[in-house]
Short mmCIF file of C-alpha atoms and ligand atoms in Angstrom, two decimals:
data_model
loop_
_atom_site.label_atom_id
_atom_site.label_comp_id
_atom_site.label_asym_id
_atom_site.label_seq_id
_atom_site.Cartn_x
_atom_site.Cartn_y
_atom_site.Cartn_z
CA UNK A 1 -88.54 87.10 -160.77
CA UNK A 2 -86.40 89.03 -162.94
CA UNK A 3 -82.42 89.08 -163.68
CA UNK A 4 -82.64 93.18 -162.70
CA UNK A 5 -84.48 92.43 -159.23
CA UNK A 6 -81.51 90.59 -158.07
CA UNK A 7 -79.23 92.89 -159.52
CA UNK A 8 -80.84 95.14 -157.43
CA UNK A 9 -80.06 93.07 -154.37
CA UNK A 10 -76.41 92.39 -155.38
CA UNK A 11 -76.51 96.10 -155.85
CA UNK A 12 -77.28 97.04 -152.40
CA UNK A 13 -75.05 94.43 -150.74
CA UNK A 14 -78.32 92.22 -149.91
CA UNK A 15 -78.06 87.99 -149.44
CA UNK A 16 -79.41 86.49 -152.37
CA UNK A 17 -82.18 83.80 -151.56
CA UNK A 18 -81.70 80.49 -152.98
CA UNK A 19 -84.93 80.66 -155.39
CA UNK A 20 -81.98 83.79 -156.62
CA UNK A 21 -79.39 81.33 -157.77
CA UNK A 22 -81.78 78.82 -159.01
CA UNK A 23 -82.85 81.39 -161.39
CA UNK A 24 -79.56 82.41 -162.01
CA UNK A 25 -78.67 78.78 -162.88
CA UNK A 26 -81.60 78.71 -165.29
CA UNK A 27 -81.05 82.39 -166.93
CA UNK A 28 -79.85 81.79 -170.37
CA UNK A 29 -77.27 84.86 -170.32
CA UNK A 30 -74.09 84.10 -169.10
CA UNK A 31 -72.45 87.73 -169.60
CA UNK A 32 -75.42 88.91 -167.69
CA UNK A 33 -74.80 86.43 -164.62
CA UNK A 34 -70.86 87.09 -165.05
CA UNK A 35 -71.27 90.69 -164.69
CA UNK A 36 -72.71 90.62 -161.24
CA UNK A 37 -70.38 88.41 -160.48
CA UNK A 38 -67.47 90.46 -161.58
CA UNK A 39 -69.09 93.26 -160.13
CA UNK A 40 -69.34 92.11 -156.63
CA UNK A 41 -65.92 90.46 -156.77
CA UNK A 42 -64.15 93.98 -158.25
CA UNK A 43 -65.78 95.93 -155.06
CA UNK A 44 -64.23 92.89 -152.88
CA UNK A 45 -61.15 92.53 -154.58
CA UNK A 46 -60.32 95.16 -157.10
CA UNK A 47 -57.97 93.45 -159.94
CA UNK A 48 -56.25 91.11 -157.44
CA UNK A 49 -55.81 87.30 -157.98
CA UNK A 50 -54.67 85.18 -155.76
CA UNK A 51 -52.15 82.43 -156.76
CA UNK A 52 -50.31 80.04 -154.62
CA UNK A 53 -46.97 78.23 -154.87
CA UNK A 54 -47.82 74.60 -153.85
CA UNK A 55 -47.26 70.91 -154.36
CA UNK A 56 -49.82 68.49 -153.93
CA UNK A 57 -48.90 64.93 -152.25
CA UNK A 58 -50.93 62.00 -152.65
CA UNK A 59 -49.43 59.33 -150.26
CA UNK A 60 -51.52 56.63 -151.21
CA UNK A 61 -54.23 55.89 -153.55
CA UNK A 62 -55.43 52.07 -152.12
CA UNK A 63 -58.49 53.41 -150.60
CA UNK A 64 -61.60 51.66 -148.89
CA UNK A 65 -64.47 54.17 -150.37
CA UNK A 66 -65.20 53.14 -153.73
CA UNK A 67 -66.58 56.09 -154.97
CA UNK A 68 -68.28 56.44 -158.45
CA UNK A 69 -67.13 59.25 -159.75
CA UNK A 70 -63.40 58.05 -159.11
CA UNK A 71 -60.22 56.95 -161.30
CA UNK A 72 -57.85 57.26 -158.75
CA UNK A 73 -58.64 55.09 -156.44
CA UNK A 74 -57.36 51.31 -156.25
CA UNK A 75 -57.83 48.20 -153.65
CA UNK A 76 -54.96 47.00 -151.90
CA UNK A 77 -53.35 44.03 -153.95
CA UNK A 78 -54.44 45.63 -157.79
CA UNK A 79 -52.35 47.04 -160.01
CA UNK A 80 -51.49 50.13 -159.80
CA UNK A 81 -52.02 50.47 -156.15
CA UNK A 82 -49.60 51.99 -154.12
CA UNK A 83 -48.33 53.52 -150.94
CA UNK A 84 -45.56 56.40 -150.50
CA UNK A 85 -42.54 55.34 -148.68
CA UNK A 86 -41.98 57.84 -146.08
CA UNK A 87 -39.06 58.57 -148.21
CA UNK A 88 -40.40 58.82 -151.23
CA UNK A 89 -42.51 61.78 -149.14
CA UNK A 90 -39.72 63.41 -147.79
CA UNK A 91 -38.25 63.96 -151.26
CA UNK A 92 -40.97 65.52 -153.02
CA UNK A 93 -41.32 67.89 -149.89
CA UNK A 94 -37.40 68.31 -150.85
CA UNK A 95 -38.31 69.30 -154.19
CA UNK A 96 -40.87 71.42 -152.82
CA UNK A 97 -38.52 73.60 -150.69
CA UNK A 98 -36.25 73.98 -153.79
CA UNK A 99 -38.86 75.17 -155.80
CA UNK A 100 -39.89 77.56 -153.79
CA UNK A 101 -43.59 76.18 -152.47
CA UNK A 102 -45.07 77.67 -149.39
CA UNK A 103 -47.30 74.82 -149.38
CA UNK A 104 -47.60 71.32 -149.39
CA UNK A 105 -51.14 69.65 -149.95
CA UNK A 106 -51.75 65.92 -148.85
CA UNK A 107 -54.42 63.83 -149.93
CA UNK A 108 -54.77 60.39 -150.27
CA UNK A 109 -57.11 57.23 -149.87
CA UNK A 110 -58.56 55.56 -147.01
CA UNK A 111 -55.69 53.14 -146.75
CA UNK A 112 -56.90 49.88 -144.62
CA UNK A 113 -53.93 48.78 -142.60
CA UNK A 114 -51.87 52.16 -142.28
CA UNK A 115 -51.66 52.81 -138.47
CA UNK A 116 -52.58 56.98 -137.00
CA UNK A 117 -48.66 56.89 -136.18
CA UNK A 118 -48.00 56.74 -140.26
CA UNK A 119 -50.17 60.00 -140.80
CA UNK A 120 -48.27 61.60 -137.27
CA UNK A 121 -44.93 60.60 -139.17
CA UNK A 122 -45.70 61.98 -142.83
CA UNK A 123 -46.61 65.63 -141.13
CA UNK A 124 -43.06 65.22 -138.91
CA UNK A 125 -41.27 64.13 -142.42
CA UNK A 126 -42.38 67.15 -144.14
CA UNK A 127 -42.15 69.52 -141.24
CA UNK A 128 -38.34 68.71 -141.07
CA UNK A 129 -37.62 68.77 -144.56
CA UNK A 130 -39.66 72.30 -144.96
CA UNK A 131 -39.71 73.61 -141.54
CA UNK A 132 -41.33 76.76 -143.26
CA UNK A 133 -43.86 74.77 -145.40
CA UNK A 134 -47.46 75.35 -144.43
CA UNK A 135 -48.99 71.34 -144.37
CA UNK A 136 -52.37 71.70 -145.17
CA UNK A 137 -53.53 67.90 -144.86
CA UNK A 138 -56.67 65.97 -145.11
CA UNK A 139 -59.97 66.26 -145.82
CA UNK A 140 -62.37 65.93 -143.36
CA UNK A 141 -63.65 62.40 -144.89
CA UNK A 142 -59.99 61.67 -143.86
CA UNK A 143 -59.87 63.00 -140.56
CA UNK A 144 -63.13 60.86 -139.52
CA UNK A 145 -61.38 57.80 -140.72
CA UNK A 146 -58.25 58.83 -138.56
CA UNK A 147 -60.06 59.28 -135.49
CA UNK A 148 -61.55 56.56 -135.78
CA UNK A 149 -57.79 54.39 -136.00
CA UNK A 150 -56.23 56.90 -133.67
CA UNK A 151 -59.17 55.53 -131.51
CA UNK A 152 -60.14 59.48 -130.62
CA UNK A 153 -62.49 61.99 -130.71
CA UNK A 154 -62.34 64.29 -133.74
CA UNK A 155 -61.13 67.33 -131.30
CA UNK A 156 -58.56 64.92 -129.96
CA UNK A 157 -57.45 63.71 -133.31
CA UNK A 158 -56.92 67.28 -134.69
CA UNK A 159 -55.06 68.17 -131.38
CA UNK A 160 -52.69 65.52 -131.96
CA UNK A 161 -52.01 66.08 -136.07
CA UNK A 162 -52.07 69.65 -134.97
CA UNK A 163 -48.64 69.01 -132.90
CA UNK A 164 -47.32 66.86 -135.69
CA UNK A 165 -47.61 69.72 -137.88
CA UNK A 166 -51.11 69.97 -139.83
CA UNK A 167 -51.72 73.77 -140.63
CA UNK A 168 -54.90 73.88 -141.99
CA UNK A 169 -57.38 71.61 -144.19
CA UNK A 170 -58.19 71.12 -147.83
CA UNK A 171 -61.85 71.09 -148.94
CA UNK A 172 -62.43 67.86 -150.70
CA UNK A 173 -64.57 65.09 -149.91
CA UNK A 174 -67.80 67.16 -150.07
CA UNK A 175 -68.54 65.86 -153.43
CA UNK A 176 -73.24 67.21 -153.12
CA UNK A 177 -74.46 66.69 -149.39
CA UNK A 178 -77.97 65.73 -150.69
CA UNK A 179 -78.64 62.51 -149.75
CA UNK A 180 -80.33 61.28 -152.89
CA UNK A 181 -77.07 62.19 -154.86
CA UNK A 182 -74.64 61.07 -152.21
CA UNK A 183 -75.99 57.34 -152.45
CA UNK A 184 -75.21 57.00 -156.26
CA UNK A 185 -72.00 58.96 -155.97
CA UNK A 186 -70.56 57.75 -152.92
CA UNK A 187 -72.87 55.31 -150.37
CA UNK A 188 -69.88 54.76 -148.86
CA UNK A 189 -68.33 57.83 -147.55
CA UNK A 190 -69.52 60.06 -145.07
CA UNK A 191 -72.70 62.26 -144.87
CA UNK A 192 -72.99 65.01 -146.09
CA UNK A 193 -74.20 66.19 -142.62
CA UNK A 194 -71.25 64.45 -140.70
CA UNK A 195 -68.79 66.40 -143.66
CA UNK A 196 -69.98 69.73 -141.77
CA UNK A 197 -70.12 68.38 -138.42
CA UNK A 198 -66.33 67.51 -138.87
CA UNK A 199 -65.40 71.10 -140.68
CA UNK A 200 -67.36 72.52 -137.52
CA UNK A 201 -65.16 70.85 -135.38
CA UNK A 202 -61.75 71.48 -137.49
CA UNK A 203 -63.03 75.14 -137.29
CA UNK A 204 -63.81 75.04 -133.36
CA UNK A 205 -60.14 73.67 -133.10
CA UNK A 206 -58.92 77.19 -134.38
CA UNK A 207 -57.72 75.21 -137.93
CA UNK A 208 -59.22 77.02 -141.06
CA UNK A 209 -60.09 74.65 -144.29
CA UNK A 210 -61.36 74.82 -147.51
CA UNK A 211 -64.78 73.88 -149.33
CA UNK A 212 -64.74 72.01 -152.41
CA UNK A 213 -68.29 70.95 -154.27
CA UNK A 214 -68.02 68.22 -157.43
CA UNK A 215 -70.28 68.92 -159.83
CA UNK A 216 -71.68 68.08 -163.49
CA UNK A 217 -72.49 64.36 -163.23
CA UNK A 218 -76.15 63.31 -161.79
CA UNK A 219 -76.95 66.39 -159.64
CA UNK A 220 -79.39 68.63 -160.74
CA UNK A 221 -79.01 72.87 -159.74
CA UNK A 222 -80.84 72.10 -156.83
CA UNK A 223 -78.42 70.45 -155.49
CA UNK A 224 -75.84 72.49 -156.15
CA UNK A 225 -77.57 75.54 -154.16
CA UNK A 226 -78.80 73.03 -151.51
CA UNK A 227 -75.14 72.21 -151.02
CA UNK A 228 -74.14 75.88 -151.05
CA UNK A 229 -76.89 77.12 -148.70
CA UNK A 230 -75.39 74.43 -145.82
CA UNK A 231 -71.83 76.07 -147.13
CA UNK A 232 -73.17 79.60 -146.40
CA UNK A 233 -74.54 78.70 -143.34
CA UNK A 234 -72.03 76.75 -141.49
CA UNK A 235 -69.91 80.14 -142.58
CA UNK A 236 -71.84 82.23 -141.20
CA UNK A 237 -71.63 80.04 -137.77
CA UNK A 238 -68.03 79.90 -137.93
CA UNK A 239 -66.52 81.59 -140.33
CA UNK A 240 -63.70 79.28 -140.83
CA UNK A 241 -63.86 78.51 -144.39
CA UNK A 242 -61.07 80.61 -146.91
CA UNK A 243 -62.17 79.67 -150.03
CA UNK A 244 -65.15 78.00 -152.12
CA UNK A 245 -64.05 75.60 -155.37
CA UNK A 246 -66.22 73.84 -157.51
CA UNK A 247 -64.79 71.12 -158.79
CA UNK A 248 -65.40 70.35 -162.75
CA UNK A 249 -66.44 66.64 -162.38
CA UNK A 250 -63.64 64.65 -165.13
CA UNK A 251 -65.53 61.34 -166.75
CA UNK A 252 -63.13 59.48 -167.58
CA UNK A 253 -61.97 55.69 -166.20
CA UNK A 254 -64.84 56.16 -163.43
CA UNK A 255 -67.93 54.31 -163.90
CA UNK A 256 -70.13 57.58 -163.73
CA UNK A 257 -68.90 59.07 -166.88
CA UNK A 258 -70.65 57.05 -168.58
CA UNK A 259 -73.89 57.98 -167.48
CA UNK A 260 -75.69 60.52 -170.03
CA UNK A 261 -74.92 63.68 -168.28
CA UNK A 262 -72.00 65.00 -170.00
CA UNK A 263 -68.87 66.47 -168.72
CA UNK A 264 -69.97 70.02 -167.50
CA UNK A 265 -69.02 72.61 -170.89
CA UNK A 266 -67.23 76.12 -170.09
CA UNK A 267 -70.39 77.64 -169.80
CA UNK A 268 -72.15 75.84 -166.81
CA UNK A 269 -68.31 76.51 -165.45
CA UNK A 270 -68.64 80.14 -165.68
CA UNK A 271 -72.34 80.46 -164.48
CA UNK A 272 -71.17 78.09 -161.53
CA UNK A 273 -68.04 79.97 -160.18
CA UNK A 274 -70.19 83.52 -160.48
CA UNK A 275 -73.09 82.08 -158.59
CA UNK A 276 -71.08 80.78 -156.15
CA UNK A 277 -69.41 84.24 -155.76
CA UNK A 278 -73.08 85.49 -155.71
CA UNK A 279 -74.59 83.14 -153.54
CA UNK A 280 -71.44 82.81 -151.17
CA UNK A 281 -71.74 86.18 -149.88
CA UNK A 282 -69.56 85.20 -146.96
CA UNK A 283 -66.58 83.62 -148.55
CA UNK A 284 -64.10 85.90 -148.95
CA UNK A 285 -62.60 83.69 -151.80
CA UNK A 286 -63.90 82.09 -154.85
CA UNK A 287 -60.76 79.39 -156.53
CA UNK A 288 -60.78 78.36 -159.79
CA UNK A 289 -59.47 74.90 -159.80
CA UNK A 290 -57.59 75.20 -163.33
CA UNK A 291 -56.69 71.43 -162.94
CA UNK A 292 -60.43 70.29 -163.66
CA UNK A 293 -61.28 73.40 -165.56
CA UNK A 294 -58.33 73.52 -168.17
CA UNK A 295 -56.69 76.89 -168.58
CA UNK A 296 -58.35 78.38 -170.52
CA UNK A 297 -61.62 78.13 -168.63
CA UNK A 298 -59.94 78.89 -165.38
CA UNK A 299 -58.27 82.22 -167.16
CA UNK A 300 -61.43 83.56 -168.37
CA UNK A 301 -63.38 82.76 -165.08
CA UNK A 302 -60.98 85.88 -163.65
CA UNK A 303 -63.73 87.99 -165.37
CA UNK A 304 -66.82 85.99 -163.99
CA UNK A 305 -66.41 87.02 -160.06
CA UNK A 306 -63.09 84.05 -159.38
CA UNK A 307 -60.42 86.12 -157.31
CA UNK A 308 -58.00 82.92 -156.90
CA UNK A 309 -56.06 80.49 -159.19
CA UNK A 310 -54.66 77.17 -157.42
CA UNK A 311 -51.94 76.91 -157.58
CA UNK A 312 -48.65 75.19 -159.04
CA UNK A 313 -49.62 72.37 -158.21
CA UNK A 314 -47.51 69.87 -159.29
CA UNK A 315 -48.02 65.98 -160.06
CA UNK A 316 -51.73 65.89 -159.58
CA UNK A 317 -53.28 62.44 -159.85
CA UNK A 318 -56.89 62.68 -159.04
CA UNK A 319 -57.78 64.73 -161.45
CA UNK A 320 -55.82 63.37 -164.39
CA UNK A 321 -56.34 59.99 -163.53
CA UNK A 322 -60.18 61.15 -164.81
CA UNK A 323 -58.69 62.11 -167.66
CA UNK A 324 -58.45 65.58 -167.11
CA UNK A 325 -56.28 66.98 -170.46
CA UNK A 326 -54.24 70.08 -168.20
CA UNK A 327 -50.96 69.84 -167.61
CA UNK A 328 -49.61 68.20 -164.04
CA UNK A 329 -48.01 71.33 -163.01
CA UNK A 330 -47.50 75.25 -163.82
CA UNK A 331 -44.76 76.96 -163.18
CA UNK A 332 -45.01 80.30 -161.09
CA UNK A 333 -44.88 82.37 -164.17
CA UNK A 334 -47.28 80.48 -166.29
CA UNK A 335 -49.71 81.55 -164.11
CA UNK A 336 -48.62 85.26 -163.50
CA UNK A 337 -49.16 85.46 -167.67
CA UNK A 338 -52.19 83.75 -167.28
CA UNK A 339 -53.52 86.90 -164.74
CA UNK A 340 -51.68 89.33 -166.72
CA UNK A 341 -52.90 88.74 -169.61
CA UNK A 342 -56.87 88.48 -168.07
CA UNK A 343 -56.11 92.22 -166.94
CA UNK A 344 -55.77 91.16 -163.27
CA UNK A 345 -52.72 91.81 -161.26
CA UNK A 346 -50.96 88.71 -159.93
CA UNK A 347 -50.79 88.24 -156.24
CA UNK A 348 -48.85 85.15 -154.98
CA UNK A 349 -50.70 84.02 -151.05
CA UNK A 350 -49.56 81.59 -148.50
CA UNK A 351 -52.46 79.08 -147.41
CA UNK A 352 -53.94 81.59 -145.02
CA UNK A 353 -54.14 84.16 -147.31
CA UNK A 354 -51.67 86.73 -146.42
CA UNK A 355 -50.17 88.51 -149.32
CA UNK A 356 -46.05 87.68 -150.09
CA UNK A 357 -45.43 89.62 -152.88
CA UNK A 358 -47.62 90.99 -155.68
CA UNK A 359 -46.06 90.92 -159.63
O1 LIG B 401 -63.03 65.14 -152.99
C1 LIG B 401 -62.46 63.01 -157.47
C2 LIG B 401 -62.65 65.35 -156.51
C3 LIG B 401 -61.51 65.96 -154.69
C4 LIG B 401 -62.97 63.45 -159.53
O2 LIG B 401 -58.85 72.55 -150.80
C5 LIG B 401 -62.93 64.65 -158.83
O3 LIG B 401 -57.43 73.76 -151.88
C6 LIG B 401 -63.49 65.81 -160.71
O4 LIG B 401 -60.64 68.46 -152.98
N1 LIG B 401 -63.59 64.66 -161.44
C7 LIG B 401 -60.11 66.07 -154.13
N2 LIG B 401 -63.18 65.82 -159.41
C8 LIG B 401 -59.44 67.33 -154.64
C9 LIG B 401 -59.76 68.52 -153.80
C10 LIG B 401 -59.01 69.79 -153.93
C11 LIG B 401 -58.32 70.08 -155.08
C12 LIG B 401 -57.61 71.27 -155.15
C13 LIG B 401 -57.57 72.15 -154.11
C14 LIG B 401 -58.26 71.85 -152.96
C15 LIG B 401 -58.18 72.78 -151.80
C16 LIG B 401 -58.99 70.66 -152.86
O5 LIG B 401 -61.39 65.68 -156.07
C17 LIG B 401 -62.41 64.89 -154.20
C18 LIG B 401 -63.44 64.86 -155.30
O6 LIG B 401 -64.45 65.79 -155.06
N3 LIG B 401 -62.63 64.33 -157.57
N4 LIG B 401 -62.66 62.44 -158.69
C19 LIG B 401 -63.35 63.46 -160.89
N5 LIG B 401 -63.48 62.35 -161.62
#
């Protein structure tokens, strides 16, 4: 196999095979990989990025999963736990409106005594205080746990955060689906398999989510394109999925940073966001996570085949908590310099994806 037979292929519009991106992940020349990339995303996308205006809400981080690549997460009763007033929620969805968000984005732990009615109530806060505010909420890790309180099936469940106000889903809590990696990252979340059974089902229930993948601790490329192929071909079953983000895995105060592998460098972050646009022939979307990636990295990925920048942001906590060294929020015109300047013409989205107003 050579770099110009898949070109070829890329080329002519044809699916890449996943012997393709392993070879891709192995290929020592990043510009080379990069330039497909950017090829395939200018015919897509021309010199558009996506950006969105969004604050993130984590309502709680005492969570029951102790998962090793965490920092944010605490058990009930240690310090620094804590859990969001309802209040305390309706104010930053306050702020929100003010600053002119379209979006709020809740995450948070698997909390062990917090009833289904507190998630039902949290959607209702922030629906009143931002009637316009698109609530995308949950990931499906979180979903499975609230079916399981609400006492439902997962249809059932969405249905009734669905009437409370849930637009659509984030992407996280995919961390690899192999199960050799999952048992050291994570043995006690979710499968892998039952993370896709659930986005199935979100998608099935006319909701549209994200897909996230965590990567540069103990997974090896393999993984990564084993975890992409069942990304590409739940896609191509439902097509519910808006966007693909890799997630930079952050070492720090989580007890897998301090295995060997080091945290992933900019180039591994490159070649990873243009294989996914490669390999994910079917996502219309490729995000650049700037939170894990730093800036800089998530600037220059605008040439590597990324059409979409998340977001403002604003008090993140999972990410930073792992030591992440960006800053906790950018305002709306940081980040229209930050596509400027790559060349790229800023486009600000809602969480669907429909264009509000290009700068
Ligand atoms: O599932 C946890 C990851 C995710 C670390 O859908 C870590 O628009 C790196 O999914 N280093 C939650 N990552 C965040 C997430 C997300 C973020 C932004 C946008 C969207 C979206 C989704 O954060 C978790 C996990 O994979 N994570 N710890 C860490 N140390």
């Amino acid at each position: 196999m050579n770099i110009e037979q898949i070109e070829e292929k890329v080329r002519e519009s044809v699916r890449i095979s996943d012997d393709d991106a392993l070879f891709l992940f192995g290929h020592p020349d990043l510009i080379a990989v990069g330039r497909l990339a950017a090829m395939v995303n200018d015919r897509r996308n021309g010199k558009k990025v996506f950006f969105n205006v969004n604050r993130h809400i984590n309502h709680t981080n005492i969570c029951v999963n102790r998962c090793a690549f965490c920092a944010f997460y605490r058990a009930a009763d240690t310090d620094g736990a804590y859990c969001m007033e309802l209040d305390e929620v309706r104010s930053r969805a306050l702020e929100a409106v003010g600053q002119g968000a379209t979006e709020i984005h809740i995450v948070g732990g698997l909390h062990p005594s917090l009833p289904f009615d507190f998630y039902l109530e949290m959607l209702a806060t922030v629906r009143e205080a931002g009637p316009e505010l698109h609530i995308k909420a949950f990931t499906a890790v979180e979903i499975e746990y609230l079916s399981r309180l609400a006492g439902l099936p997962i249809r059932d469940t969405l249905e009734r955060l669905k009437g409370a106000g849930l637009g659509s889903l984030p992407g996280g809590g995919a961390e690899i689906f192999a199960p050799h990696v999952r048992e050291k990252l994570c043995p006690e979340k979710i499968s892998g398999e039952r993370w896709l059974e659930i986005m199935a089902e979100v998608h099935a229930s006319g909701l549209k989510s994200n897909a996230t993948m965590l990567y540069g601790h103990i997974e090896s490329h393999a993984d990564r394109v084993d975890h992409m192929r069942q990304l590409r071909e739940l896609q191509d079953r439902t097509g519910g999925f808006q966007v693909f983000i890799p997630l930079a895995f952050q070492k720090e105060n989580n007890p897998l940073g301090h295995l060997k592998n080091p945290m992933s460098g900019g180039v591994d972050d490159l070649k990873t966001l243009a294989i996914a646009r490669l390999y994910l022939d079917n996502f219309a979307n490729i995000k650049a996570y700037w939170v894990m990636l730093g800036e800089k990295i998530a600037q220059t990925s605008l040439c590597f085949g990324v059409n979409d920048l998340d977001g403002t942001v604003v008090e993140e906590k999972i990410g930073h908590d792992a030591g992440a060294t960006s800053p906790q929020a950018m305002g709306r015109d940081d980040i229209v310099r930050l596509i400027r300047s790559a060349g790229r013409v800023p486009v600000e989205r809602d969480t669907l994806y429909n264009e509000l107003r290009m700068y």
